[in-house]
């Protein structure tokens, strides 16, 4: 029997058997609960525990029936194994087990505890009524065992006569030599010797048979003591081994989860993917995001102390790595979203907004696991701060579309920030798939951008012919809907670019995988110096490869002929100091419509200049002891992420009914399609509405074209 209290050995066999049976049944029931919860590893259970902290050894003993756990440990185990899988760490920590289930397990534990006490009662009673062990008065044993000659009366000794100084004498008058007084040490030695002598005398008077019995009992006691020490040392060694094994398991767990205890994060190809609220450390997604994650953690910590809050997730490729198409713009994106959240949480407002980051990986190939976690966060019963909206949504590629359809199936509202491909909206017409209900976006689509550029080209009648250069796939080999959307929009008569392409009748595709872009673009540039040298090139590719293309154009044989490159909003990341954009001997210009250009938004001609200026001022302030780099505003991603997050927050606040009650995903999604007529969104990029049929942005002003390059181009 495994007793909870050391030193207690129950003597009542019936009570002991009853307790052992109760403990075994309790352990079996606990194992069934563990299995029904997905049978997580003991290390996983221990890592997910909070108060008290469980250990793998403790969980093992609990499930094996080795001993009855404390009530606190039991209830924490029940909470952990009934927590829905896929929750992010902060949500999982705050999860509470069903009250009826807690009541049931509390009652089961109390029944076993009562059986344990009944089994222990007899032992405690015997210890309480055992006769006390006391000694005789000091010195009485020694006197009783002393030899007869030592017990006879002593003759008094007379000291020296102070009058005449003669030596002392006994009663017979014989001179006596005075003994020096005994030192404390000598006195102790004498006392020990006396007791030893008395002890020997006691043992010598015992019957031989009794001495044999005592000797045997002593030997048996020594053997039992040695066995006890052997068993105890074995237990200590086992505990040390279990502790070392747990450390190894914990180390492996942390290695698999980005160096954290957050199951919502996963290490994939040395890159961290998954969901964080900032509490996993500022460097979990790389050093470039440390200031933003520090602000995220501080703001969420404050929000989680309030009575009511909901969660919004910013989803996308938030880290750099192989196949990355975003560069460092994810940093700008997160910072812009944070500014919207910080502004929304000021004052006495409801509900407060908790922001989490959902990283699909640099190439978005880990979207499936991230989306599954988001859906769990949205539907988990009893979870604090439920997920009610997702923003960002990644880039215009297949992975983002699949993720959007999966979230749509769970009725989760979505607000895209930088997705621009035609059809990547509520209609779902971007491919042959189903509609994507609940998806709206705040960026102008590809067709709207090319229409604005076409109007600009008509101001230059000398431009007559155009070539089309397209990169149809991503580095992962999946269709790139951003580039394909530009190519299709350019060939759509509605945008106004088709006559230029028909006059040039030149088109090339290039592959971006395995370094093929470098050589392909070089060859394509040479081919643009043929019998028909186009005045315009519609570049339907990512800005990641655009500097290479511009440099190849600069090196071509007919480089002195001016050429204009038309492309998408991605070009906002171009370095204005590129040699290809500043060489008068090879005049090249680039035309594009930015998502949000600071120089345009801050210009006095912009009727919504005040909205952008307020955002820019907030961006430049110190937030939770951190300050963002204002240079990050140039890409426009911070502005668009701010507007997407702000749109989601406005829909959330409009969906609160009754007061002080968190809105449902259905109510929030409905509000996204009501931003029309007078119900407008005042974003940093300007005032806009949402088309209730398509979910596309309806700007109140015509998109402005940006021109880069040499004046002669």
XYZ file of C-alpha atoms in Angstrom, residues 185-599:
415
model
C 36.503 16.891 31.419
C 37.732 14.419 33.981
C 34.366 14.489 35.647
C 32.653 13.612 32.368
C 35.093 10.781 31.720
C 34.465 9.465 35.200
C 30.732 9.629 34.718
C 30.940 7.757 31.439
C 33.180 5.148 32.958
C 30.778 4.682 35.834
C 27.846 4.231 33.470
C 29.831 1.825 31.297
C 30.731 -0.232 34.272
C 27.173 -0.274 35.434
C 26.022 -1.314 31.916
C 28.457 -4.180 31.765
C 27.289 -5.335 35.176
C 23.670 -5.253 33.949
C 24.371 -7.370 30.873
C 26.409 -9.893 32.876
C 23.450 -10.552 35.164
C 21.075 -11.379 32.234
C 20.218 -15.023 31.441
C 22.128 -16.410 28.495
C 18.972 -17.241 26.524
C 17.754 -13.680 26.883
C 21.098 -12.332 25.688
C 20.824 -14.582 22.605
C 17.333 -13.327 21.889
C 18.426 -9.694 22.277
C 21.373 -10.301 19.984
C 19.171 -11.884 17.329
C 16.672 -9.043 17.548
C 19.522 -6.536 17.215
C 20.860 -8.303 14.138
C 17.414 -8.404 12.580
C 16.947 -4.698 13.348
C 20.256 -3.924 11.658
C 19.228 -5.962 8.611
C 15.832 -4.242 8.483
C 17.482 -0.854 8.851
C 19.909 -1.673 6.100
C 17.047 -2.827 3.874
C 15.143 0.365 4.639
C 18.125 2.450 3.673
C 18.549 0.355 0.509
C 14.915 0.881 -0.471
C 14.999 4.582 0.371
C 18.197 5.100 -1.597
C 16.596 3.271 -4.499
C 13.680 5.681 -4.329
C 16.043 8.641 -4.235
C 17.971 7.286 -7.195
C 14.696 6.697 -9.049
C 13.557 10.259 -8.316
C 16.897 11.635 -9.532
C 16.658 9.560 -12.689
C 13.084 10.717 -13.270
C 14.153 14.307 -12.707
C 16.959 13.969 -15.239
C 14.617 12.326 -17.732
C 12.108 15.121 -17.210
C 14.815 17.692 -17.855
C 15.674 15.950 -21.108
C 12.019 15.758 -22.114
C 11.523 19.426 -21.226
C 14.593 20.362 -23.260
C 13.286 18.404 -26.245
C 9.862 19.985 -25.815
C 11.328 23.488 -25.767
C 13.485 22.728 -28.792
C 10.410 21.591 -30.706
C 8.445 24.672 -29.608
C 10.809 27.547 -30.397
C 12.561 27.411 -27.000
C 9.268 28.020 -25.167
C 6.617 26.024 -23.294
C 3.941 27.289 -25.711
C 2.409 24.357 -27.604
C 0.992 26.817 -30.160
C 4.534 27.499 -31.432
C 6.531 25.007 -33.498
C 10.098 24.966 -34.742
C 10.059 24.214 -38.472
C 13.303 24.269 -40.476
C 14.920 26.449 -37.789
C 12.077 28.977 -38.126
C 9.393 29.537 -35.496
C 5.807 29.255 -36.735
C 2.534 29.355 -34.847
C 0.779 31.772 -32.512
C 2.105 34.047 -29.763
C 0.702 36.868 -27.674
C 4.181 38.218 -26.931
C 4.627 36.423 -23.594
C 6.982 33.860 -25.167
C 9.792 36.414 -25.392
C 10.482 39.314 -27.743
C 12.897 37.316 -29.907
C 10.667 34.335 -30.653
C 10.103 35.464 -34.274
C 13.574 36.922 -34.755
C 15.534 39.978 -33.591
C 13.837 42.390 -36.012
C 10.512 41.965 -34.227
C 11.780 42.413 -30.654
C 10.493 45.984 -30.079
C 7.081 45.116 -31.507
C 6.746 41.921 -29.460
C 7.789 43.757 -26.305
C 4.937 46.235 -26.883
C 2.584 43.360 -27.736
C 3.357 41.548 -24.475
C 2.995 44.673 -22.324
C -0.308 45.694 -23.916
C -1.799 42.207 -23.723
C -0.737 41.860 -20.098
C -2.672 45.020 -19.280
C -5.692 43.978 -21.356
C -5.923 40.546 -19.717
C -6.415 42.214 -16.330
C -9.664 43.818 -17.513
C -13.116 42.318 -17.074
C -13.873 41.860 -20.754
C -11.733 41.510 -23.869
C -11.703 39.699 -27.199
C -8.868 38.491 -29.412
C -7.879 39.561 -32.915
C -5.161 37.652 -34.787
C -2.750 39.133 -37.315
C -1.982 36.243 -39.687
C 0.669 36.122 -42.390
C 4.257 35.213 -43.235
C 5.781 37.068 -40.279
C 9.346 35.724 -40.457
C 12.007 35.721 -43.129
C 13.428 32.540 -44.567
C 13.791 30.491 -47.745
C 11.145 31.525 -50.237
C 10.264 34.712 -48.394
C 8.479 37.314 -50.508
C 7.924 39.907 -47.789
C 11.428 40.847 -46.658
C 11.312 42.908 -43.488
C 7.875 44.351 -44.244
C 6.254 42.011 -41.711
C 7.835 44.201 -39.020
C 6.060 47.250 -40.458
C 2.832 45.280 -40.644
C 2.896 44.242 -36.975
C 3.802 47.742 -35.820
C 0.898 49.254 -37.765
C -1.559 46.755 -36.260
C -0.243 47.526 -32.778
C -0.866 51.248 -33.240
C -4.519 50.482 -34.062
C -4.860 48.278 -30.956
C -3.152 50.774 -28.646
C -5.469 53.523 -29.861
C -8.564 51.318 -29.511
C -7.736 50.299 -25.919
C -7.445 53.827 -24.564
C -10.013 54.893 -22.003
C -13.032 53.080 -20.609
C -14.071 51.081 -23.680
C -15.581 47.647 -24.233
C -14.410 45.223 -25.254
C -10.662 45.682 -24.965
C -8.651 44.156 -27.807
C -5.993 41.500 -27.330
C -3.760 41.007 -30.383
C -1.968 37.755 -31.205
C 0.445 37.040 -34.043
C -0.159 33.983 -36.241
C 2.917 33.144 -38.324
C 2.349 30.808 -41.288
C 6.071 30.731 -42.109
C 8.017 32.675 -44.694
C 6.437 30.707 -47.572
C 3.076 30.143 -45.811
C 3.415 26.350 -46.030
C 2.469 26.007 -42.348
C -0.898 27.697 -42.759
C -2.930 24.585 -41.961
C -1.710 24.152 -38.373
C -2.027 27.868 -37.680
C -5.588 28.018 -38.984
C -6.593 24.975 -36.927
C -5.354 26.735 -33.798
C -7.238 29.908 -34.687
C -10.460 27.970 -35.164
C -9.993 26.350 -31.759
C -9.413 29.754 -30.164
C -12.670 30.940 -31.688
C -14.809 28.012 -30.567
C -13.286 26.861 -27.256
C -15.998 26.887 -24.573
C -15.222 28.937 -21.497
C -12.047 30.429 -22.956
C -11.240 33.987 -21.896
C -10.880 36.546 -24.701
C -12.333 34.507 -27.575
C -11.009 35.037 -31.097
C -13.539 37.068 -33.110
C -11.548 38.252 -36.167
C -8.410 37.629 -38.232
C -6.532 40.339 -40.114
C -3.552 40.334 -42.482
C -4.297 37.083 -44.342
C -0.864 36.801 -45.963
C -0.036 37.375 -49.613
C -2.035 36.691 -52.773
C -0.987 33.058 -53.150
C -2.631 29.637 -52.947
C -1.793 29.054 -49.284
C -3.528 32.287 -48.269
C -6.618 31.392 -50.291
C -6.822 27.925 -48.733
C -6.409 29.444 -45.274
C -9.158 31.989 -45.964
C -11.612 29.315 -47.108
C -10.882 27.240 -44.006
C -11.506 30.221 -41.702
C -14.626 31.100 -43.684
C -16.001 27.609 -43.078
C -15.676 28.332 -39.341
C -17.544 31.671 -39.812
C -14.499 33.666 -38.638
C -14.436 37.272 -39.997
C -11.335 38.286 -42.007
C -9.907 41.640 -43.063
C -7.074 41.515 -45.592
C -4.476 44.263 -45.380
C -2.113 43.921 -48.371
C -3.815 41.315 -50.576
C -4.562 42.872 -53.973
C -5.170 40.016 -56.439
C -8.468 40.306 -58.290
C -11.053 37.868 -56.960
C -9.290 37.280 -53.646
C -12.356 38.602 -51.859
C -15.817 37.477 -50.837
C -16.593 36.241 -54.365
C -13.722 33.746 -54.334
C -13.445 34.210 -58.107
C -9.655 34.191 -57.908
C -9.835 30.460 -58.674
C -12.468 27.799 -59.255
C -13.192 27.385 -55.538
C -16.181 28.400 -53.458
C -17.058 31.860 -52.191
C -15.081 33.152 -49.219
C -17.791 34.537 -46.966
C -16.500 36.900 -44.319
C -13.414 38.084 -46.245
C -13.094 41.810 -46.929
C -9.990 43.874 -47.684
C -8.731 47.420 -47.340
C -6.244 47.550 -50.268
C -7.114 48.508 -53.848
C -7.105 45.450 -56.140
C -4.865 44.939 -59.176
C -7.420 46.136 -61.721
C -7.988 49.411 -59.875
C -4.217 49.984 -59.754
C -3.658 49.314 -63.473
C -6.613 51.504 -64.450
C -4.945 54.430 -62.662
C -1.605 53.670 -64.394
C -3.296 53.419 -67.798
C -4.705 56.922 -67.334
C -1.171 58.127 -66.580
C 0.249 56.457 -69.716
C -2.325 58.183 -71.919
C -0.714 61.459 -70.942
C 2.395 60.306 -72.876
C 1.378 59.631 -76.489
C 4.927 58.596 -77.448
C 4.423 55.339 -75.548
C 2.792 52.889 -77.972
C 4.006 49.298 -77.439
C 4.336 47.046 -74.423
C 5.728 43.620 -73.481
C 4.419 41.345 -70.710
C 6.884 39.635 -68.335
C 5.302 37.239 -65.827
C 6.428 34.983 -62.936
C 3.417 32.672 -62.587
C 4.549 30.657 -59.553
C 5.917 31.248 -56.043
C 9.284 29.896 -54.825
C 7.270 26.989 -53.352
C 5.960 26.128 -56.819
C 2.337 27.093 -56.144
C 0.432 29.625 -58.273
C 1.267 33.243 -57.423
C -2.092 34.957 -57.651
C -0.579 38.401 -57.129
C 1.548 38.185 -60.279
C -1.075 36.303 -62.277
C -3.661 38.893 -61.287
C -1.493 41.690 -62.666
C -0.997 39.755 -65.913
C -4.733 39.087 -66.313
C -5.703 42.647 -65.411
C -3.225 44.003 -67.977
C -4.931 41.904 -70.673
C -8.401 42.966 -69.562
C -9.776 45.672 -71.890
C -11.295 47.445 -68.880
C -7.910 48.488 -67.515
C -6.789 50.186 -70.769
C -3.410 48.415 -71.186
C -4.459 45.829 -73.775
C -3.818 48.079 -76.832
C -0.185 48.534 -75.766
C 0.284 44.771 -75.370
C -1.367 44.005 -78.696
C 0.897 46.510 -80.445
C 4.017 44.957 -78.929
C 2.871 41.311 -79.075
C 5.743 40.234 -76.779
C 5.408 38.113 -73.638
C 7.784 36.056 -71.483
C 7.454 33.913 -68.365
C 10.258 33.340 -65.869
C 10.716 30.856 -63.023
C 11.693 32.078 -59.554
C 12.780 28.674 -58.210
C 16.352 27.510 -57.791
C 18.034 30.738 -58.899
C 16.407 30.641 -62.333
C 15.181 34.231 -62.053
C 18.705 35.687 -62.305
C 19.544 34.056 -65.629
C 16.027 34.163 -67.090
C 15.624 37.902 -66.548
C 19.004 38.522 -68.171
C 17.932 36.683 -71.305
C 14.509 38.358 -71.347
C 16.146 41.814 -71.159
C 18.285 41.014 -74.188
C 15.186 39.883 -76.117
C 13.624 43.304 -75.534
C 16.141 44.773 -77.968
C 14.709 43.012 -81.038
C 12.918 44.129 -84.163
C 10.234 45.659 -81.965
C 11.662 47.411 -78.948
C 8.768 48.011 -76.530
C 8.312 51.372 -74.854
C 6.623 49.765 -71.846
C 7.102 46.510 -69.938
C 4.269 45.221 -67.753
C 6.210 43.424 -65.023
C 3.868 40.866 -63.422
C 6.339 39.675 -60.841
C 7.292 40.182 -57.219
C 9.325 43.192 -56.106
C 11.866 40.735 -54.670
C 13.135 40.118 -58.230
C 12.457 43.591 -59.649
C 15.905 45.090 -58.813
C 17.514 42.235 -60.770
C 15.265 42.903 -63.756
C 15.960 46.641 -63.695
C 19.713 46.042 -63.581
C 19.498 43.632 -66.514
C 17.544 46.278 -68.491
C 20.269 48.773 -67.651
C 22.905 46.412 -69.110
C 21.047 45.491 -72.327
C 22.409 46.447 -75.722
C 19.679 49.002 -76.460
C 19.864 50.560 -72.991
C 19.905 54.123 -74.331
C 16.281 53.752 -75.466
C 13.977 54.900 -72.631
C 11.761 52.211 -71.161
C 8.892 52.397 -68.649
C 8.170 49.479 -66.312
C 4.576 49.153 -65.096
C 4.042 46.952 -62.051
C 2.003 46.415 -58.893
C 2.000 47.931 -55.407
C 4.821 45.598 -54.343
C 7.243 48.062 -55.964
C 6.933 50.344 -52.941
C 9.863 48.441 -51.426
C 12.270 49.486 -54.169
C 15.384 51.341 -53.100
C 15.215 54.766 -54.746
C 19.015 54.816 -54.894
C 19.314 51.793 -57.193
C 21.824 52.520 -59.984
C 19.261 51.330 -62.531
C 16.908 54.114 -61.433
C 19.571 56.822 -61.569
C 21.528 56.231 -64.786
C 20.911 58.931 -67.456
C 22.656 56.716 -70.032
C 20.060 53.988 -69.503
C 16.808 55.861 -68.760
C 14.413 53.568 -66.869
C 11.254 54.635 -65.046
C 8.857 52.631 -62.891
C 5.143 53.326 -62.512
C 3.026 51.775 -59.753
C 0.150 52.543 -57.374
C 1.325 52.162 -53.774
C -0.828 50.687 -51.052
C -0.127 53.812 -49.041
C 2.571 56.329 -49.941
C 3.560 58.650 -47.044
C 4.505 61.500 -49.369
